[in-house]
PDB file of C-alpha atoms in Angstrom:
ATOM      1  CA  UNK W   1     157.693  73.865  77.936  1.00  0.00           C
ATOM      2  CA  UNK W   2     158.851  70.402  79.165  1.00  0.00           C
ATOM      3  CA  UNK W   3     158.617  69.821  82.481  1.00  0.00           C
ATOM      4  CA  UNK W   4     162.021  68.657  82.680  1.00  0.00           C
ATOM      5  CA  UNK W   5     163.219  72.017  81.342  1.00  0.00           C
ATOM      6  CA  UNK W   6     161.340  73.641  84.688  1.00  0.00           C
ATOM      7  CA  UNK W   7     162.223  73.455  88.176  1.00  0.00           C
ATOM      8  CA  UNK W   8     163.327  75.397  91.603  1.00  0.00           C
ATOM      9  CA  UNK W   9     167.000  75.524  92.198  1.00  0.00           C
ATOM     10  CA  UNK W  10     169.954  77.672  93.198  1.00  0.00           C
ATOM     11  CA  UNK W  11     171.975  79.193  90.600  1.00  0.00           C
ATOM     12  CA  UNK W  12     174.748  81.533  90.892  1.00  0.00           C
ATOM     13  CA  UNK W  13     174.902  84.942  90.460  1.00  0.00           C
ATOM     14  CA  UNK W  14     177.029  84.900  86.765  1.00  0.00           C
ATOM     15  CA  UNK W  15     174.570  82.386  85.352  1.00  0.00           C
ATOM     16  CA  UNK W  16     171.205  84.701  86.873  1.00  0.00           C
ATOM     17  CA  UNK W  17     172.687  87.685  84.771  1.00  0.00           C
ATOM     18  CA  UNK W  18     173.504  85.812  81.580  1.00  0.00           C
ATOM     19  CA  UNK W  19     169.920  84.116  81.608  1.00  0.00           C
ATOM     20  CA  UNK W  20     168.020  86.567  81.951  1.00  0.00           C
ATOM     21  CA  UNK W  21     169.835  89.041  79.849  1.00  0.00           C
ATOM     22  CA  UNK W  22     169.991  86.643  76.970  1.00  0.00           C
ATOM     23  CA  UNK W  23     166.114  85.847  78.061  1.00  0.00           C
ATOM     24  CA  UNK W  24     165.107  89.235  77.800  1.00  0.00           C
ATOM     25  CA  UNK W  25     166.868  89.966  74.598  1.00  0.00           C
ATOM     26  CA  UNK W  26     165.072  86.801  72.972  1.00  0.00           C
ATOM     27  CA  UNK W  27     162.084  87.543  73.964  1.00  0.00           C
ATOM     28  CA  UNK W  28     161.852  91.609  73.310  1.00  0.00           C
ATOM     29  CA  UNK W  29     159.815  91.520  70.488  1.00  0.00           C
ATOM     30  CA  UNK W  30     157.605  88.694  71.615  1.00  0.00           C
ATOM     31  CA  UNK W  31     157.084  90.593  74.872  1.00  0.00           C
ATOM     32  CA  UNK W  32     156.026  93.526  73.316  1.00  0.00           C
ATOM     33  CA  UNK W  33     153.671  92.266  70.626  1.00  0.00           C
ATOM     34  CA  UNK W  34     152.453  90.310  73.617  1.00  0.00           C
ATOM     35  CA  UNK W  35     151.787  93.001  76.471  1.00  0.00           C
ATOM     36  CA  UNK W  36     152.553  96.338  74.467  1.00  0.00           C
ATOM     37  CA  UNK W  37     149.430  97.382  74.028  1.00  0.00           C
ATOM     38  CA  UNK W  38     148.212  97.045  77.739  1.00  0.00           C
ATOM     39  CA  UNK W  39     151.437  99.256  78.846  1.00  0.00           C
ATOM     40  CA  UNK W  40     151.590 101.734  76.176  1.00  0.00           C
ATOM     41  CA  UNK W  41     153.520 104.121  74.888  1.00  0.00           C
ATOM     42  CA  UNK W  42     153.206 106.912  77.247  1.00  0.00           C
ATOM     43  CA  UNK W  43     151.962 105.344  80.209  1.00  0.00           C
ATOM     44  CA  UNK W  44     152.849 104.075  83.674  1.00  0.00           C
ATOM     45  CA  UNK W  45     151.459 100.527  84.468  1.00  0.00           C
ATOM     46  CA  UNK W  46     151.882  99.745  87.617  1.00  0.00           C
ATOM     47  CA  UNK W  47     150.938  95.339  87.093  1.00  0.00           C
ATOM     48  CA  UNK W  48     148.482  93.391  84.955  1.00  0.00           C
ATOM     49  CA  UNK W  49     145.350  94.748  87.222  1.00  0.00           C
ATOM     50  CA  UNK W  50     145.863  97.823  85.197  1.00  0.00           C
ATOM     51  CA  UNK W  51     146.545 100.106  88.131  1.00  0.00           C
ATOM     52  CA  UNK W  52     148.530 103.570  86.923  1.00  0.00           C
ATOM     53  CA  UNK W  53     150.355 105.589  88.389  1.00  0.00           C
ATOM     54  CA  UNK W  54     147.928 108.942  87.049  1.00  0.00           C
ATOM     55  CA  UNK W  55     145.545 107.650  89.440  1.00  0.00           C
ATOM     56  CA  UNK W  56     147.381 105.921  92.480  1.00  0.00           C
ATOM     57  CA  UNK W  57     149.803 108.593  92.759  1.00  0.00           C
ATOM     58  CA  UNK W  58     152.564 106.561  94.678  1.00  0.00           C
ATOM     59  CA  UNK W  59     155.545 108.379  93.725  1.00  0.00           C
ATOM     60  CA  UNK W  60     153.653 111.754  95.062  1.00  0.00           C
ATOM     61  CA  UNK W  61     154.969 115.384  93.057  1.00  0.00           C
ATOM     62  CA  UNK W  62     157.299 114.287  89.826  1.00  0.00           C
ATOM     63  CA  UNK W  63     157.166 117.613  87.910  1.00  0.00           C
ATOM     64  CA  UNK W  64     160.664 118.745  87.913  1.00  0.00           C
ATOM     65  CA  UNK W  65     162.268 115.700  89.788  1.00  0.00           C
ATOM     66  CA  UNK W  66     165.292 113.238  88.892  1.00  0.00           C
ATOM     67  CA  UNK W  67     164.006 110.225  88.307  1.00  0.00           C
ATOM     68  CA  UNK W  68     165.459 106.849  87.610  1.00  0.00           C
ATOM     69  CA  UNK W  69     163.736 103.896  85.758  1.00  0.00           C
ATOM     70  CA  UNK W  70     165.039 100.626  87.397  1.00  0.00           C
ATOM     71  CA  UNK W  71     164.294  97.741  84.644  1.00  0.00           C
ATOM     72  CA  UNK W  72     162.410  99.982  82.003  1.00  0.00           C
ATOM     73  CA  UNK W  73     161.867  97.552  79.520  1.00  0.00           C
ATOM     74  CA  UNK W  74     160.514  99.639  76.461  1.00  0.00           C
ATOM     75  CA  UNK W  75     160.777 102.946  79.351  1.00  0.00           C
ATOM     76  CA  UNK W  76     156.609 103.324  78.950  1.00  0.00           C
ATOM     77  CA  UNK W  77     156.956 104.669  82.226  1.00  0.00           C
ATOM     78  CA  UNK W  78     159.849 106.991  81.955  1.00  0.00           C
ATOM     79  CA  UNK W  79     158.116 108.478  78.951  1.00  0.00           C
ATOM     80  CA  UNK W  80     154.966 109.212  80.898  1.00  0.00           C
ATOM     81  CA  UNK W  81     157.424 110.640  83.654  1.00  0.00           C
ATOM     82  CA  UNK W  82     158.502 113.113  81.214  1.00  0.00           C
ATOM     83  CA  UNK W  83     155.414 114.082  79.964  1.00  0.00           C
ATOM     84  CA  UNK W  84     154.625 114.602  83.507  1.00  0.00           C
ATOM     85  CA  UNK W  85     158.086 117.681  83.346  1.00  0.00           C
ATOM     86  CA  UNK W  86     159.722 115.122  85.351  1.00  0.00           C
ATOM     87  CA  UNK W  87     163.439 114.274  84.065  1.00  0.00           C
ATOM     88  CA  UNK W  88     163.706 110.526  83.724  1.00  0.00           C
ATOM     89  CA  UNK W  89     166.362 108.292  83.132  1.00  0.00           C
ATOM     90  CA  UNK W  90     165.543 104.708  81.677  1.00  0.00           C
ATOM     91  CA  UNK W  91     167.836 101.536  82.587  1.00  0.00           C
ATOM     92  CA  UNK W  92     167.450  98.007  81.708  1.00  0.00           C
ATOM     93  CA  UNK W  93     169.777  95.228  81.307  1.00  0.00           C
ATOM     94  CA  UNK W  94     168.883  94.467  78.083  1.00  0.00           C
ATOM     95  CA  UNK W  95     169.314  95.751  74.597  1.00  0.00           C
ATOM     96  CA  UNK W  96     166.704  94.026  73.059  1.00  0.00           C
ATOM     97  CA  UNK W  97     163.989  95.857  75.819  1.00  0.00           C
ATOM     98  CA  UNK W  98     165.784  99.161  74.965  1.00  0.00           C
ATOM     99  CA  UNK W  99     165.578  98.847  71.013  1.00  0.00           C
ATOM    100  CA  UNK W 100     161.917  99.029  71.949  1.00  0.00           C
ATOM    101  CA  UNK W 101     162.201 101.665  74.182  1.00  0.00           C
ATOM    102  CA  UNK W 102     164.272 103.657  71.183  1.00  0.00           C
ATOM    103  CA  UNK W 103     161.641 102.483  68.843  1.00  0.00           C
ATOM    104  CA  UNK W 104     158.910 103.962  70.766  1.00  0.00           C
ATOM    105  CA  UNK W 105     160.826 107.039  71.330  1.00  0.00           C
ATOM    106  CA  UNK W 106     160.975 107.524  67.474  1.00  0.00           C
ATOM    107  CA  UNK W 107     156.850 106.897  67.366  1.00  0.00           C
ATOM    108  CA  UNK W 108     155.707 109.290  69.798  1.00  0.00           C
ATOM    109  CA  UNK W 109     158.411 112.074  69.740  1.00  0.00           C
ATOM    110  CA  UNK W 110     158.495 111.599  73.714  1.00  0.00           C
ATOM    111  CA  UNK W 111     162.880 110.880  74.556  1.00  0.00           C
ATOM    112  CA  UNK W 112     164.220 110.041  77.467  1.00  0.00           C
ATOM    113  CA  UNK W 113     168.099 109.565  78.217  1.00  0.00           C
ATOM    114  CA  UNK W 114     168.385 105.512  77.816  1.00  0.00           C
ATOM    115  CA  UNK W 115     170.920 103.518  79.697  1.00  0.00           C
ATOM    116  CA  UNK W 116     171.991  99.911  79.434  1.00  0.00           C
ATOM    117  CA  UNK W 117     173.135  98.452  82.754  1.00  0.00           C
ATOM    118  CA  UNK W 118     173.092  96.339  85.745  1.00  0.00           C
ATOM    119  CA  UNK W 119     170.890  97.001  88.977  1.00  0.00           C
ATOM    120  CA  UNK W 120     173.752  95.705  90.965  1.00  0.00           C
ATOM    121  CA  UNK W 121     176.386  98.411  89.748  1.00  0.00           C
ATOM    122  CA  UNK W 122     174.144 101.436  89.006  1.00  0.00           C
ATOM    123  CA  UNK W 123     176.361 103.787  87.009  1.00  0.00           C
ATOM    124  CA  UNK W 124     174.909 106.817  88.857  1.00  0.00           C
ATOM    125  CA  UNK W 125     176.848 108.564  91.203  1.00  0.00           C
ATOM    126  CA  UNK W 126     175.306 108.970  95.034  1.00  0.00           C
ATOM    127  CA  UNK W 127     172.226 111.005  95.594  1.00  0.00           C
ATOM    128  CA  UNK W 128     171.613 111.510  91.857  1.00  0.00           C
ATOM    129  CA  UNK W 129     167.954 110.955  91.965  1.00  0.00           C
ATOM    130  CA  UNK W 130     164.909 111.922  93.656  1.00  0.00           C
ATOM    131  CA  UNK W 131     163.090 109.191  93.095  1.00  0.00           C
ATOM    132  CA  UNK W 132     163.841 105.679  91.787  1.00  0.00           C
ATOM    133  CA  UNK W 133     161.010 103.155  90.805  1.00  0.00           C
ATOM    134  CA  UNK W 134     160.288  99.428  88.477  1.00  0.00           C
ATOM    135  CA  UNK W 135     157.053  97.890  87.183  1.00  0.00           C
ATOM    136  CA  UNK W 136     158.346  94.454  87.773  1.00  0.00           C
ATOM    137  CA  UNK W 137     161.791  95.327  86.558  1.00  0.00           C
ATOM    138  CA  UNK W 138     165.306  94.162  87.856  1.00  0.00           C
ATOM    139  CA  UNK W 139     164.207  93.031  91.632  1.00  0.00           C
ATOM    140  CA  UNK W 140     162.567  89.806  90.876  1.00  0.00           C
ATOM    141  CA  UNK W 141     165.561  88.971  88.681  1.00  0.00           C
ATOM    142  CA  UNK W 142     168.629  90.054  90.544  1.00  0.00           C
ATOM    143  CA  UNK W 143     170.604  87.061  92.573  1.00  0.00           C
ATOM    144  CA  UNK W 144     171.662  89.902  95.343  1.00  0.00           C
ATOM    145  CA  UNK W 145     167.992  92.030  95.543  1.00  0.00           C
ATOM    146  CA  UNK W 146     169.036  93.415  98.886  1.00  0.00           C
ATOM    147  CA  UNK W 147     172.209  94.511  97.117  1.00  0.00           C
ATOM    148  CA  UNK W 148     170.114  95.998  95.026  1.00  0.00           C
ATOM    149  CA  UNK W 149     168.304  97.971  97.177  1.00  0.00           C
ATOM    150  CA  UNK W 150     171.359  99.262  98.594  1.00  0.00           C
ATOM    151  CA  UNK W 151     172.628 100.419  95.214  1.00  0.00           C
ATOM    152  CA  UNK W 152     169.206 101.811  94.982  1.00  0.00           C
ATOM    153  CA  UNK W 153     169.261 103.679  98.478  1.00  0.00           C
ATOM    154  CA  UNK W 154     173.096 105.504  97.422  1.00  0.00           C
ATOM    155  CA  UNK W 155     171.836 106.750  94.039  1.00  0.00           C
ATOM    156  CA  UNK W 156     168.485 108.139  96.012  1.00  0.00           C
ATOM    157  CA  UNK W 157     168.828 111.679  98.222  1.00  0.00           C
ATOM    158  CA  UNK W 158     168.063 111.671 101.445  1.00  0.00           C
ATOM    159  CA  UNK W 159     164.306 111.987 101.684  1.00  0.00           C
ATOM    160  CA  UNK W 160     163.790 110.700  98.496  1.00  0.00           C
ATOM    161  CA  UNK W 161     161.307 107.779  97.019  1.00  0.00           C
ATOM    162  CA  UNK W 162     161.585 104.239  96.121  1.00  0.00           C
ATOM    163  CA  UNK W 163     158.587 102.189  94.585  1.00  0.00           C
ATOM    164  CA  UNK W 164     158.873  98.797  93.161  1.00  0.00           C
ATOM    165  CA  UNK W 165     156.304  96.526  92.325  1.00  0.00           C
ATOM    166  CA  UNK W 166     156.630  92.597  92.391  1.00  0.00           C
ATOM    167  CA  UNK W 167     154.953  89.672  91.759  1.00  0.00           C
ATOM    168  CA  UNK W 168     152.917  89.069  95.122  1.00  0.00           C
ATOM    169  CA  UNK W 169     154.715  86.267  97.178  1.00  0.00           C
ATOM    170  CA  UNK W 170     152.019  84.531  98.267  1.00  0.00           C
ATOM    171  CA  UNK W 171     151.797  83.534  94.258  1.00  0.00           C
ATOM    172  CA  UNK W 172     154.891  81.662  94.775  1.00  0.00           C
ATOM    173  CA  UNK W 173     152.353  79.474  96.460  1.00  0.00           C
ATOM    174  CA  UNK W 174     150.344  78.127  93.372  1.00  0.00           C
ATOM    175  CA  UNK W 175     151.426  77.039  90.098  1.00  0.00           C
ATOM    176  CA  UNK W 176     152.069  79.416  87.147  1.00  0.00           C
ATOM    177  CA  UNK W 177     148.128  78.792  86.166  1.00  0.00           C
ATOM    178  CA  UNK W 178     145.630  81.120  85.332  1.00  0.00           C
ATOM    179  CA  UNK W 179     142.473  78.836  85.105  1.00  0.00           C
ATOM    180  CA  UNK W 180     141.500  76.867  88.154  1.00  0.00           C
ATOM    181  CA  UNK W 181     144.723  74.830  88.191  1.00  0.00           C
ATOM    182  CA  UNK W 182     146.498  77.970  89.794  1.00  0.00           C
ATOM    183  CA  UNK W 183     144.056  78.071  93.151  1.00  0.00           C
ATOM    184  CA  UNK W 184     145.918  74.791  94.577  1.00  0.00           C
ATOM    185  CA  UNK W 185     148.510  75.653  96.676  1.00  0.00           C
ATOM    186  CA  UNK W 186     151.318  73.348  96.062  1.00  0.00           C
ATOM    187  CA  UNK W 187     154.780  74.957  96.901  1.00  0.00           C
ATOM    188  CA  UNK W 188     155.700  76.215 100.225  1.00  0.00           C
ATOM    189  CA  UNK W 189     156.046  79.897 100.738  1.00  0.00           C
ATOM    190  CA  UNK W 190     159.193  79.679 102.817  1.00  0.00           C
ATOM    191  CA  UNK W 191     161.365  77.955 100.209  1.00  0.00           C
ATOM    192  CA  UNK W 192     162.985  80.858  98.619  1.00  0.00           C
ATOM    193  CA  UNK W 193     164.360  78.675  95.480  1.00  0.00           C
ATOM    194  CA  UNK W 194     164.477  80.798  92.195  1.00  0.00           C
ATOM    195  CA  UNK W 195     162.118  79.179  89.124  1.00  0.00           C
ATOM    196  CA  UNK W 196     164.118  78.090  86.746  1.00  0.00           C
ATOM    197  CA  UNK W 197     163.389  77.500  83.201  1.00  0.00           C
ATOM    198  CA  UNK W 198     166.374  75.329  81.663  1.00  0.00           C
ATOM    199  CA  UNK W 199     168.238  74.616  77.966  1.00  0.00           C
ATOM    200  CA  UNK W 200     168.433  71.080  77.449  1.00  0.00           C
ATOM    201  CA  UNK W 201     171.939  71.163  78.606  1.00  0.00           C
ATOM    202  CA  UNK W 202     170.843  72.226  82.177  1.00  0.00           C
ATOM    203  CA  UNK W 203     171.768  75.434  81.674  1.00  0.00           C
ATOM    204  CA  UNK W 204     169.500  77.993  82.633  1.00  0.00           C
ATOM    205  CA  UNK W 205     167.946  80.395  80.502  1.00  0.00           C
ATOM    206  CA  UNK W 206     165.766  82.534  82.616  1.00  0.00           C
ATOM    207  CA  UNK W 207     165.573  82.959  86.606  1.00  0.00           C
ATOM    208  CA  UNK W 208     163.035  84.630  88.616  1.00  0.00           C
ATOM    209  CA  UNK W 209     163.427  84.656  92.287  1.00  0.00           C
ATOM    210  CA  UNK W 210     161.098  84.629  95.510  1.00  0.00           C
ATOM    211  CA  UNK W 211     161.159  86.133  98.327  1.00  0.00           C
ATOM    212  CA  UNK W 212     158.849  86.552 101.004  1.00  0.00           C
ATOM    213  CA  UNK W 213     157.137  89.975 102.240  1.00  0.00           C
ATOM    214  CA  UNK W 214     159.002  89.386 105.297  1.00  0.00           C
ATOM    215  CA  UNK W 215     162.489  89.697 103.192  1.00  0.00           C
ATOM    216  CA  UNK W 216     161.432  92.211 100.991  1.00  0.00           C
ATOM    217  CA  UNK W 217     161.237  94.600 104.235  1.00  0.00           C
ATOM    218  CA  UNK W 218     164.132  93.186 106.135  1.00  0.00           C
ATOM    219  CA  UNK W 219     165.893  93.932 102.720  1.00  0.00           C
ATOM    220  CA  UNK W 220     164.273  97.851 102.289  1.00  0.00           C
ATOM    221  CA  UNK W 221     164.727  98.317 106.214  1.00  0.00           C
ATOM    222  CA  UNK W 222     169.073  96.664 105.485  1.00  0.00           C
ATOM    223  CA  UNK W 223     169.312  99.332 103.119  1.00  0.00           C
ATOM    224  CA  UNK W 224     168.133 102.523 105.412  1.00  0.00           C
ATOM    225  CA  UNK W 225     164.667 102.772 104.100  1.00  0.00           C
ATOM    226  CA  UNK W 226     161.193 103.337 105.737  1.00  0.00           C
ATOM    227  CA  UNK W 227     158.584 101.383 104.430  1.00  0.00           C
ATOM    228  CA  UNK W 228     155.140 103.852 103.908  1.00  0.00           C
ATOM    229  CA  UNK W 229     152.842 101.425 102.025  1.00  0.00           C
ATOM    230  CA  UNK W 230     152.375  98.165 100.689  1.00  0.00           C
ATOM    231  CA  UNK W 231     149.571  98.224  98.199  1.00  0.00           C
ATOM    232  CA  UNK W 232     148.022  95.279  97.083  1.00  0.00           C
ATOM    233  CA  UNK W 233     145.710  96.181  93.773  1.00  0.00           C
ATOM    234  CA  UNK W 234     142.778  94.451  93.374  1.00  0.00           C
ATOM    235  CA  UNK W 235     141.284  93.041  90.329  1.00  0.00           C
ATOM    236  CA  UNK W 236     139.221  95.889  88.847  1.00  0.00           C
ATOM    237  CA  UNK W 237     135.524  95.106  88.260  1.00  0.00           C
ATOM    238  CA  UNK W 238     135.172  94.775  84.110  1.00  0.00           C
ATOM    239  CA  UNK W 239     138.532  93.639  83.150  1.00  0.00           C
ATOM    240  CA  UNK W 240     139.266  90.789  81.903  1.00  0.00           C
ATOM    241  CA  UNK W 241     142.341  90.294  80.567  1.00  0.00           C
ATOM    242  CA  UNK W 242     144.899  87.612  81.075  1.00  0.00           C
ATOM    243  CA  UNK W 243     148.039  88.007  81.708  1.00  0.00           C
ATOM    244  CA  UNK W 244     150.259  84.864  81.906  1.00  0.00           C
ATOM    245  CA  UNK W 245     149.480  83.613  85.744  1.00  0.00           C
ATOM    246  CA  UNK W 246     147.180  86.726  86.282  1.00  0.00           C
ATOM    247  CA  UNK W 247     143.485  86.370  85.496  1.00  0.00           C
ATOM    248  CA  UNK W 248     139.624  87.808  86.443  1.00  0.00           C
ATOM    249  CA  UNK W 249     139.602  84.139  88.469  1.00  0.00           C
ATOM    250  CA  UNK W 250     142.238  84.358  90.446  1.00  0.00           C
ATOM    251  CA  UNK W 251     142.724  88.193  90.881  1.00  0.00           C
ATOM    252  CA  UNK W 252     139.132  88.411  92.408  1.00  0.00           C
ATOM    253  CA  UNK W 253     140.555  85.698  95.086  1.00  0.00           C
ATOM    254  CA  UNK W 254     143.883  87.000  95.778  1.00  0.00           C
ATOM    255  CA  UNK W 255     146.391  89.393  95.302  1.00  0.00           C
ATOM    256  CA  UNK W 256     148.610  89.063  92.213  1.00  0.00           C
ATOM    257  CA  UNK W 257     150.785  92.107  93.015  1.00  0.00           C
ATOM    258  CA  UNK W 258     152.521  93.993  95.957  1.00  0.00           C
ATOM    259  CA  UNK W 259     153.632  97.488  95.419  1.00  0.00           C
ATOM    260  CA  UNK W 260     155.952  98.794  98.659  1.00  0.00           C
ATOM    261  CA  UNK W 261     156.201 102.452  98.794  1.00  0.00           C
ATOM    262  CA  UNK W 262     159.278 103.341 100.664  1.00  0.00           C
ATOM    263  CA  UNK W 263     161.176 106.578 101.693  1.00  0.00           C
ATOM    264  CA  UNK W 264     165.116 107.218 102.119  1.00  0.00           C
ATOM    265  CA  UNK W 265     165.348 109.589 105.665  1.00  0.00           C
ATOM    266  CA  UNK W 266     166.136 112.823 105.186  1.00  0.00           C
ATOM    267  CA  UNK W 267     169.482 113.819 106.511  1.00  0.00           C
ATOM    268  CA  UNK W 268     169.755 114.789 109.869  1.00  0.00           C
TER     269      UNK W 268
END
């Protein structure tokens, strides 16, 4: 892409959601052709270092529980939820990611209630979950992520689970680069401008935003939660796979993702 057609700059909330709806829409089948594979059908990927959720466990006992798929994409996840006897519901923003998600449904025979919506105005009513989670979905493209979390923290009971996994901030650092270009750092971590990709109009047509660790808990902390873990995966010995910014070379040098594990109090 031109670099003209890239930069770092506000943009307002209406123009965030119609970028990266139409964005994700676009780019549905391209996405999955791309990266389908890697995430499966029936399986919960936690980030491009391959880490699942059968062996990390971060969402502890799902057999029987509500849960709630925040930015499903093609709802790989939800569909291993149910396998799991868990009920699942799978949201995303965009039709194009939940035509896949259909799609896939049809293939393996595995269904989960699918839901088109906005992470900013769940349409769940309060405590209606268990146990929300995302790999990667809605929180790095929201303009309002601690609203987010907020809508997240009414929908979850008390004593219930949120896990979301993000791109690591400290990536925000280095360019989008997975070969030795990406180990400069050239952008400061504390500028929290979202990364823009632009028509030629100036119009944007996708938005991802930063935020720091420090924000992400002041954000789960605004919204009543207790943080219980950030996990940082490492790069698993043996794979090598690339996955846009993420690569063997960089992922043996730093961390590509952060997962935080948090926890809504129980009442009383």
């Amino acid at each position: 892409m031109d670099d003209e057609r890239v930069t770092r700059r506000r943009v307002g909330a209406a123009e965030v959601r119609r970028a990266n709806r139409g964005w994700w829409d676009t780019d549905a089948d391209a996405y999955q052709a791309e990266h389908g594979a890697f995430l499966g059908d029936v399986d919960f990927v936690w980030c491009p270092e391959g880490l699942r959720e059968a062996d990390a466990r971060l969402l502890g006992e799902v057999a029987g529980r509500r849960i709630l798929e925040l930015g499903c994409g093609a709802a790989a996840a939800a569909r291993w939820l149910a396998a799991q006897g868990a009920r699942p519901v799978a949201l995303d923003l965009s039709a194009g990611m939940l035509r896949h998600a259909a799609e896939a449904a049809a293939r393996t025979g595995v269904r989960v209630p699918l839901v088109q919506a906005d992470a900013l105005a769940l349409p769940f009513a309060d405590a209606a979950f268990d146990t929300v989670c995302t790999a990667f979905g809605a929180i790095p493209f929201v303009d309002d992520s601690a609203a987010a979390m907020r809508e997240v923290a009414r929908v979850l009971r008390p004593g219930g689970r949120w896990v979301f996994s993000v791109t690591h901030p400290m990536r925000w650092i280095f360019l989008d680069d997975p070969g030795e270009g990406g180990l400069t750092a050239v952008h400061s971590y504390f500028d929290r401008s979202p990364y823009v990709e632009q028509d030629e109009h100036g119009v944007a047509t996708y938005v991802e935003q930063h935020r720091t660790l420090g924000d992400r808990i002041r954000e789960l902390v605004g919204a009543g939660f207790r943080l219980v873990d950030l996990v940082e995966p490492e790069w698993p010995a043996g794979h090598e796979g690339i996955w846009g910014q993420w690569s063997p070379l960089r992922g043996r040098l730093f961390p590509g993702t952060a997962i935080f594990v948090a926890e809504k109090p129980a009442a009383g």
